[in-house]
Tab-separated table of C-alpha atoms in Angstrom:
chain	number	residue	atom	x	y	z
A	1	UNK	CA	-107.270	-37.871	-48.895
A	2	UNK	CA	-104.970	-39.057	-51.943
A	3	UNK	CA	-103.898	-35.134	-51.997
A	4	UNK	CA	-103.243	-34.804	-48.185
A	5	UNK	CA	-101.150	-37.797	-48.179
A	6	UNK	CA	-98.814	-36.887	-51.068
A	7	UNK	CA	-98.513	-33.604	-49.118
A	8	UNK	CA	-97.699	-35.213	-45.880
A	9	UNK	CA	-94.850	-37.558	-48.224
A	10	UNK	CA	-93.442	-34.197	-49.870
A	11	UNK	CA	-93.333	-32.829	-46.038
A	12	UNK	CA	-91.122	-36.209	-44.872
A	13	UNK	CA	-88.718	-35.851	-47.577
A	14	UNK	CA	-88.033	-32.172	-46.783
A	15	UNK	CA	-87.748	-32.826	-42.861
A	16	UNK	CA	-85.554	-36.289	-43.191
A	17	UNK	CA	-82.703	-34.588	-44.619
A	18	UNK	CA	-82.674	-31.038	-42.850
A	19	UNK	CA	-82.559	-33.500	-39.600
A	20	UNK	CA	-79.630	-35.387	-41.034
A	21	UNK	CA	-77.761	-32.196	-41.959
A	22	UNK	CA	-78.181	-30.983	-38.567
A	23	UNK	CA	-77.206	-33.828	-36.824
A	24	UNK	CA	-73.681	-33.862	-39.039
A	25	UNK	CA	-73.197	-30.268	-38.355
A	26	UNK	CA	-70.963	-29.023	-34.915
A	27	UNK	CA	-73.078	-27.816	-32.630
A	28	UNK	CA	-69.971	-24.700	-32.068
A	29	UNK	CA	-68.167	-22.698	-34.988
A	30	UNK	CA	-64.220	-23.888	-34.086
A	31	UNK	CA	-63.847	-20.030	-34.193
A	32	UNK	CA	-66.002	-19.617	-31.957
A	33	UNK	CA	-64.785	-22.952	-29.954
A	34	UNK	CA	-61.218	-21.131	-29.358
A	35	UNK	CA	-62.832	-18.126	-28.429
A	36	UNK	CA	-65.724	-19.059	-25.313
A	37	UNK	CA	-62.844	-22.039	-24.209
A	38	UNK	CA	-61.431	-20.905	-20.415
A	39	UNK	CA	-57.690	-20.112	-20.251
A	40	UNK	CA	-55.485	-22.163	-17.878
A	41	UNK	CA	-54.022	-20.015	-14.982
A	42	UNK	CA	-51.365	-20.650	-12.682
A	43	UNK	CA	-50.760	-19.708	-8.801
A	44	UNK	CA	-46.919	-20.598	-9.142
A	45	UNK	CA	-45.082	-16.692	-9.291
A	46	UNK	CA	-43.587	-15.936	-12.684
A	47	UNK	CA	-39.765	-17.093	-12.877
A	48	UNK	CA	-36.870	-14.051	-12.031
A	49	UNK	CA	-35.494	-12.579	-14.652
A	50	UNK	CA	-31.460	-13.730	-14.590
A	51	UNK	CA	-30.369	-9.562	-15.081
A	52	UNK	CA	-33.057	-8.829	-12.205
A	53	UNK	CA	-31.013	-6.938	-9.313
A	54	UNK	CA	-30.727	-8.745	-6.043
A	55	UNK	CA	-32.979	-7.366	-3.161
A	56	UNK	CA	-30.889	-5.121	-1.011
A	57	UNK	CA	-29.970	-6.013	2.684
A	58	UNK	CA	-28.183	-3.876	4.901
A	59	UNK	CA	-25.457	-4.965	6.616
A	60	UNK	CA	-25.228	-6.984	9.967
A	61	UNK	CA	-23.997	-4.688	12.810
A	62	UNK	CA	-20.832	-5.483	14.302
A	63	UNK	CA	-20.833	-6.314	18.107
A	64	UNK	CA	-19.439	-3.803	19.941
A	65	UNK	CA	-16.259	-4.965	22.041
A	66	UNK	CA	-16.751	-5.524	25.999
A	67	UNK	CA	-13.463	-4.826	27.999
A	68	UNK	CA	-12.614	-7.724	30.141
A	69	UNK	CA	-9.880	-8.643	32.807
A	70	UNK	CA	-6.604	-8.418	31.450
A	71	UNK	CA	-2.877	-9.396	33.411
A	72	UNK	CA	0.741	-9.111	32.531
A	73	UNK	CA	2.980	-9.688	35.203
A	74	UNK	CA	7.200	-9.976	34.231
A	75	UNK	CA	8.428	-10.928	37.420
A	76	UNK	CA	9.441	-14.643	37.919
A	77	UNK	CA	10.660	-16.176	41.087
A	78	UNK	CA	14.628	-15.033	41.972
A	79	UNK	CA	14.138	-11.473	40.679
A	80	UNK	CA	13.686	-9.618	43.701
A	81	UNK	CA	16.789	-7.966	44.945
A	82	UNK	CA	16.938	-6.252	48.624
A	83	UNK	CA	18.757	-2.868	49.260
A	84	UNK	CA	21.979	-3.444	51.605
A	85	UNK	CA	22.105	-0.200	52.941
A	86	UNK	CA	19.032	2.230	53.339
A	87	UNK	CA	20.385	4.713	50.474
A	88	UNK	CA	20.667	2.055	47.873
A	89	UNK	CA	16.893	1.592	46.859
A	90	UNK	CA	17.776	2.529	42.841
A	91	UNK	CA	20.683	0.479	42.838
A	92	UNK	CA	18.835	-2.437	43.996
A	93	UNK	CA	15.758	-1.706	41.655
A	94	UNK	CA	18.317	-1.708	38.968
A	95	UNK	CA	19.253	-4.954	40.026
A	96	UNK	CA	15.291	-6.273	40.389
A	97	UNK	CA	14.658	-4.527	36.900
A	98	UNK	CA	17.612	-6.100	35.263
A	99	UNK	CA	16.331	-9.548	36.218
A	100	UNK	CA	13.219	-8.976	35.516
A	101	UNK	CA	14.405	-8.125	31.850
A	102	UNK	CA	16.702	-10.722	31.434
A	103	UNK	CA	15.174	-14.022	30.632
A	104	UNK	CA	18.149	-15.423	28.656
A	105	UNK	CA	19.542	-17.123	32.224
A	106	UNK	CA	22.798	-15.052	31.991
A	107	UNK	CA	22.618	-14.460	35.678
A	108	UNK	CA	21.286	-12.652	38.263
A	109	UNK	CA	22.155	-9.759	39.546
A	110	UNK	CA	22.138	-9.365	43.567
A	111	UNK	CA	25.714	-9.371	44.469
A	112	UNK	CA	26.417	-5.778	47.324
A	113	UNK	CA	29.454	-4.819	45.717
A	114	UNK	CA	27.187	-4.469	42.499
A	115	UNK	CA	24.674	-2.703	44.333
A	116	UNK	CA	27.459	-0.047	45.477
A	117	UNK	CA	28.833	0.698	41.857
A	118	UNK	CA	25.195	0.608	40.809
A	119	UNK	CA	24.920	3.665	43.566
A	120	UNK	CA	27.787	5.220	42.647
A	121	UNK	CA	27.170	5.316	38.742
A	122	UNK	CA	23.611	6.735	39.410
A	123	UNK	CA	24.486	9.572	41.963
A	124	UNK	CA	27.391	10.850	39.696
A	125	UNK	CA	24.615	11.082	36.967
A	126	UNK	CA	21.604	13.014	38.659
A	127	UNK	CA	21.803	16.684	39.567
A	128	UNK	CA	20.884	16.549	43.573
A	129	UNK	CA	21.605	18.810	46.127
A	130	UNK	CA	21.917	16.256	48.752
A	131	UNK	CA	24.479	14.064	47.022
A	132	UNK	CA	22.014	10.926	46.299
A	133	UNK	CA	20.687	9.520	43.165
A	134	UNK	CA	17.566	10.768	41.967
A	135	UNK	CA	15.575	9.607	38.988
A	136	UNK	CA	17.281	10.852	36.032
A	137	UNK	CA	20.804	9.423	37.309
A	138	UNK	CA	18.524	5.669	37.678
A	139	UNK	CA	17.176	6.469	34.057
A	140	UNK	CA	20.839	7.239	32.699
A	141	UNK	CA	22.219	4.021	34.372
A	142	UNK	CA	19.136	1.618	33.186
A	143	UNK	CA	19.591	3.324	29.518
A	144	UNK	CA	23.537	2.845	29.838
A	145	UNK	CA	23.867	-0.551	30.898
A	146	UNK	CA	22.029	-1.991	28.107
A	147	UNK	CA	18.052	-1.975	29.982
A	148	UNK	CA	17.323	0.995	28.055
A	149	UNK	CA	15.944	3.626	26.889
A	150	UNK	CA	14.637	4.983	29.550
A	151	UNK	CA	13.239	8.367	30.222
A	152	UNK	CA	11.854	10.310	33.275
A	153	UNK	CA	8.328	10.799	32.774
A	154	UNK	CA	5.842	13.612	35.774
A	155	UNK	CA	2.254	12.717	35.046
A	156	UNK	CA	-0.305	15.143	36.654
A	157	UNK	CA	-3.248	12.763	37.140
A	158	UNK	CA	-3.259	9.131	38.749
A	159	UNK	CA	-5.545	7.270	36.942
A	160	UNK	CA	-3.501	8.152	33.625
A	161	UNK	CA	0.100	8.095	35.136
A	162	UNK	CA	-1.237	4.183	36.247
A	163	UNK	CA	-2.539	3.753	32.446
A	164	UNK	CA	0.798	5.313	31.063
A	165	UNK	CA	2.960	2.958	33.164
A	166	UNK	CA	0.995	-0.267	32.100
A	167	UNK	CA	1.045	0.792	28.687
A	168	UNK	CA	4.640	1.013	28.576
A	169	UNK	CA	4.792	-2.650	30.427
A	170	UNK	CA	3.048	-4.088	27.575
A	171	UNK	CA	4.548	-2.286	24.717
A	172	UNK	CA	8.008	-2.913	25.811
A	173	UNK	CA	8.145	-6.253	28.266
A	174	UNK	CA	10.570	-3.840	30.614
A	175	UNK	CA	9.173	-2.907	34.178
A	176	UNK	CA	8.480	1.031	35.282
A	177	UNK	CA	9.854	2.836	37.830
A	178	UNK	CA	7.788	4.560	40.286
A	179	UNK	CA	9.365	7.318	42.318
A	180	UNK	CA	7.843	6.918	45.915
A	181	UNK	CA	7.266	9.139	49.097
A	182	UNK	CA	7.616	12.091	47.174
A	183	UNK	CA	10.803	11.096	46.205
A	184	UNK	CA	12.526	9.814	49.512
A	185	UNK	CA	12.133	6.255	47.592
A	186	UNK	CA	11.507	4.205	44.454
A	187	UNK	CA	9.665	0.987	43.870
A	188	UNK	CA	9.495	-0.977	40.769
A	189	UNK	CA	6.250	-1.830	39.095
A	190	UNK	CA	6.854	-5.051	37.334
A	191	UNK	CA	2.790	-5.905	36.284
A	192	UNK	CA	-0.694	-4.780	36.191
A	193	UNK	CA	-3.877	-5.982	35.954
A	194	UNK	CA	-6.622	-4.292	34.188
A	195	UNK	CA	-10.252	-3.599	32.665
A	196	UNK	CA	-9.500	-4.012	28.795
A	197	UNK	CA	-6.266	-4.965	26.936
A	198	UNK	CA	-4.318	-1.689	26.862
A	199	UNK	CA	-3.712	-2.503	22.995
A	200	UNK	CA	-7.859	-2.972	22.402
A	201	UNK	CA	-8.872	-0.042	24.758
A	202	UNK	CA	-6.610	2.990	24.944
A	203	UNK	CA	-9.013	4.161	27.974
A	204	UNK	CA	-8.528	1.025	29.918
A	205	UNK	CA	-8.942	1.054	33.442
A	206	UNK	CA	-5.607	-0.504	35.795
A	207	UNK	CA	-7.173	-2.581	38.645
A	208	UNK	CA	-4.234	-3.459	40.456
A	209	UNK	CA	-0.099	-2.851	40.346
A	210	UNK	CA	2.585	-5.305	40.877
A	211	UNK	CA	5.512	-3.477	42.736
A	212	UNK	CA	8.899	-4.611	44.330
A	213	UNK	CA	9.888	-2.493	47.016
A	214	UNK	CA	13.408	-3.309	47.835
A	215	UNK	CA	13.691	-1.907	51.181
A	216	UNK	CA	11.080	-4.975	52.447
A	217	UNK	CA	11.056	-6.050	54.887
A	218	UNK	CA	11.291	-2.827	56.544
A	219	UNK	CA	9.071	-0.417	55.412
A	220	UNK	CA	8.719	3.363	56.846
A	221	UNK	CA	6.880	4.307	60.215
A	222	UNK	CA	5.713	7.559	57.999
A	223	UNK	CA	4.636	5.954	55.038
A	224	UNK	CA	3.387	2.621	55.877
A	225	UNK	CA	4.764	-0.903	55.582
A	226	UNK	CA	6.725	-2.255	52.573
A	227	UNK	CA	4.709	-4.697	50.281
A	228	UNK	CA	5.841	-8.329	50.061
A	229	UNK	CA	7.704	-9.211	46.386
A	230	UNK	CA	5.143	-9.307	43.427
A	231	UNK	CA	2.810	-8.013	45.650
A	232	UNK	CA	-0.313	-7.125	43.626
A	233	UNK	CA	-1.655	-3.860	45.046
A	234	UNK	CA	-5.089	-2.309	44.269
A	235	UNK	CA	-4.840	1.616	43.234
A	236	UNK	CA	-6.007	2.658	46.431
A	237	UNK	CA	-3.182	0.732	47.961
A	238	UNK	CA	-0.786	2.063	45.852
A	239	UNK	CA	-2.012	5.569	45.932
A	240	UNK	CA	-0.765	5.874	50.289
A	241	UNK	CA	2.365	5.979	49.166
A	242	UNK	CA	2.896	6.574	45.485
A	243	UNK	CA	1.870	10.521	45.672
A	244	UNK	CA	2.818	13.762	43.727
A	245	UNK	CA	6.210	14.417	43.262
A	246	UNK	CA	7.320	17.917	43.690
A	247	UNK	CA	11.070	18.413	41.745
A	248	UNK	CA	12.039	21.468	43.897
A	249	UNK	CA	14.083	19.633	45.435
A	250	UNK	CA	16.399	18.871	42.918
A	251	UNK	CA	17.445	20.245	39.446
A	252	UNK	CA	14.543	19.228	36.966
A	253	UNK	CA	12.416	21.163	34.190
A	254	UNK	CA	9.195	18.501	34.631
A	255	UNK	CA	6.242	19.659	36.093
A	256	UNK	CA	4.747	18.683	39.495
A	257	UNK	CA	3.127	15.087	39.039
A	258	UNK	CA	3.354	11.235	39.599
A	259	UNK	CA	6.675	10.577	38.725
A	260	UNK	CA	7.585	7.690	36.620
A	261	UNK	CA	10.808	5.820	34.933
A	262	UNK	CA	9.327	5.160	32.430
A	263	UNK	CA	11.023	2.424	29.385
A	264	UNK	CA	10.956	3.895	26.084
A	265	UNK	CA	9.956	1.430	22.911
A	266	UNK	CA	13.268	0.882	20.758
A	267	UNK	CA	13.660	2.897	17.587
C-alpha cells in the first residue's frame, strides 16, 4: 500500500503541472489565427478610376421641322389705285405697286394725269404690235422710277410660278406682277399665304394669293368678275384667270408659261 500511494503522489505531481501548462497555452497558433480568420467583403462596387473613359451615348435626334401656316401680306388700306380708262391697267398697277412699296408716307400715288404718263412711259418701252404696253415696258418703268429692279419672268408650271412669286414677296418686301388673260390684263399680287415659311421650306406649298385687280369693279364677261382689293384668292381661284401666256403676240425671247413681273433682290 505504502508503494502504491507514493506512486499515485509521483502520478499527481506529473499531471498538476502538464494541466497548468495547458491551460496557459492558446488554444490557436496566431499563425494559424490570421490564417482560418474570415475576410470582410463588401457589396458596395469598387470606386471609378478618375482616367476611366466616360460611357458613350449617342446623340439625341433632332426633331424634324413640321411646315405650318405662314402669311405676308404688303398691302395696307389706301393702296389700291383704279384704272381710269380700260387700257391703263399697268399704269394703275404701277400706281397700286408704288404704294404698296412706299411706307415712308411720301404720298400716294392715284392722281389720272399720273396714270396717263405712267401709260405713256410704259408703251414707248415695250415692243407691241398693237401699240399698248406689255410687260417688259411695266418692268422698265417699275425699275426706272426707283421700284426696281424688276425683270420679266415665263414660268412653265403653276404650282412653282405661285412659289417663285411668293418667294420674291418675301425676299424683297415689293409686290409681283401677274400678267392676266393671257395677256389682255395684269393684276398685282401683293401677299400670299402658305404651307411652310418660304425661307424654312424651299418646297413650300402657296395656299392662297392676294391680288389687286385695278379694273374692279368691272371685271370681264369672258374671264369672270374682278376680285375686291386685297382679296385673298385660293389657287384654284386664281388659276380661271391667271393662265399660260403665249408671247407670239408680241416681240419676246421667253418661253410659253405663267408670266410674272417679277422684283429682283438689290445687288
Amino acid at each position: 500500500m505504502t508503494m502504491i500511494g507514493a506512486q499515485l503522489r509521483l502520478l499527481a505531481w506529473f499531471v498538476i503541472p502538464a494541466t497548468l501548462l495547458s491551460g496557459c497555452a492558446p488554444a490557436i497558433r496566431l499563425d494559424e489565427a490570421a490564417t482560418d480568420r474570415p475576410i470582410q467583403t463588401s457589396s458596395a462596387p469598387p470606386a471609378a478610376r478618375e482616367d476611366a473613359p466616360a460611357p458613350h451615348r449617342p446623340p439625341s435626334p433632332t426633331p424634324t421641322p413640321v411646315p405650318r401656316a405662314f402669311a405676308l401680306n404688303l398691302y395696307q388700306e389706301g393702296d389700291f389705285v383704279p384704272q381710269y380708262t380700260f387700257d391703263w391697267c399697268v399704269a394703275a398697277s404701277i400706281q397700286i405697286m408704288h404704294n404698296v412699296i412706299d411706307d415712308t408716307g411720301g404720298g400716294t400715288w392715284a392722281d389720272r394725269v399720273q396714270q396717263g404718263q405712267l401709260w405713256e412711259m410704259a408703251r414707248a418701252r415695250s415692243s407691241n404690235s398693237f401699240n399698248g404696253a406689255n410687260p417688259l415696258g411695266w418692268a422698265k418703268v417699275l425699275t426706272e422710277v426707283g421700284m426696281g429692279p424688276y425683270a420679266v419672268v415665263s414660268i412653265a408650271d403653276y404650282g412653282e410660278a405661285l412659289r417663285t412669286a411668293a418667294r420674291a414677296i418675301a425676299d424683297t418686301g415689293r409686290p409681283v406682277g401677274l400678267v392676266m388673260w393671257r395677256g389682255r390684263h395684269v393684276w398685282v399680287m401683293s401677299g400670299f399665304t402658305s404651307l411652310g415659311d418660304p425661307d424654312q421650306f424651299p418646297k413650300f406649298s402657296v395656299t392662297g394669293i392676294r391680288v389687286q385687280d385695278p379694273l374692279y369693279p368691272y371685271g370681264d364677261q369672258q374671264w369672270g368678275p374682278s376680285p375686291a382689293p386685297n382679296a385673298l384668292l385660293t389657287p384654284e381661284q386664281l388659276a380661271t384667270q391667271f393662265v399660260v401666256r403665249e408671247p407670239r403676240r408680241w416681240s419676246s425671247n421667253l418661253p410659253t408659261g405663267y408670266m410674272l413681273v417679277l422684283p429682283v433682290a438689290k445687288a
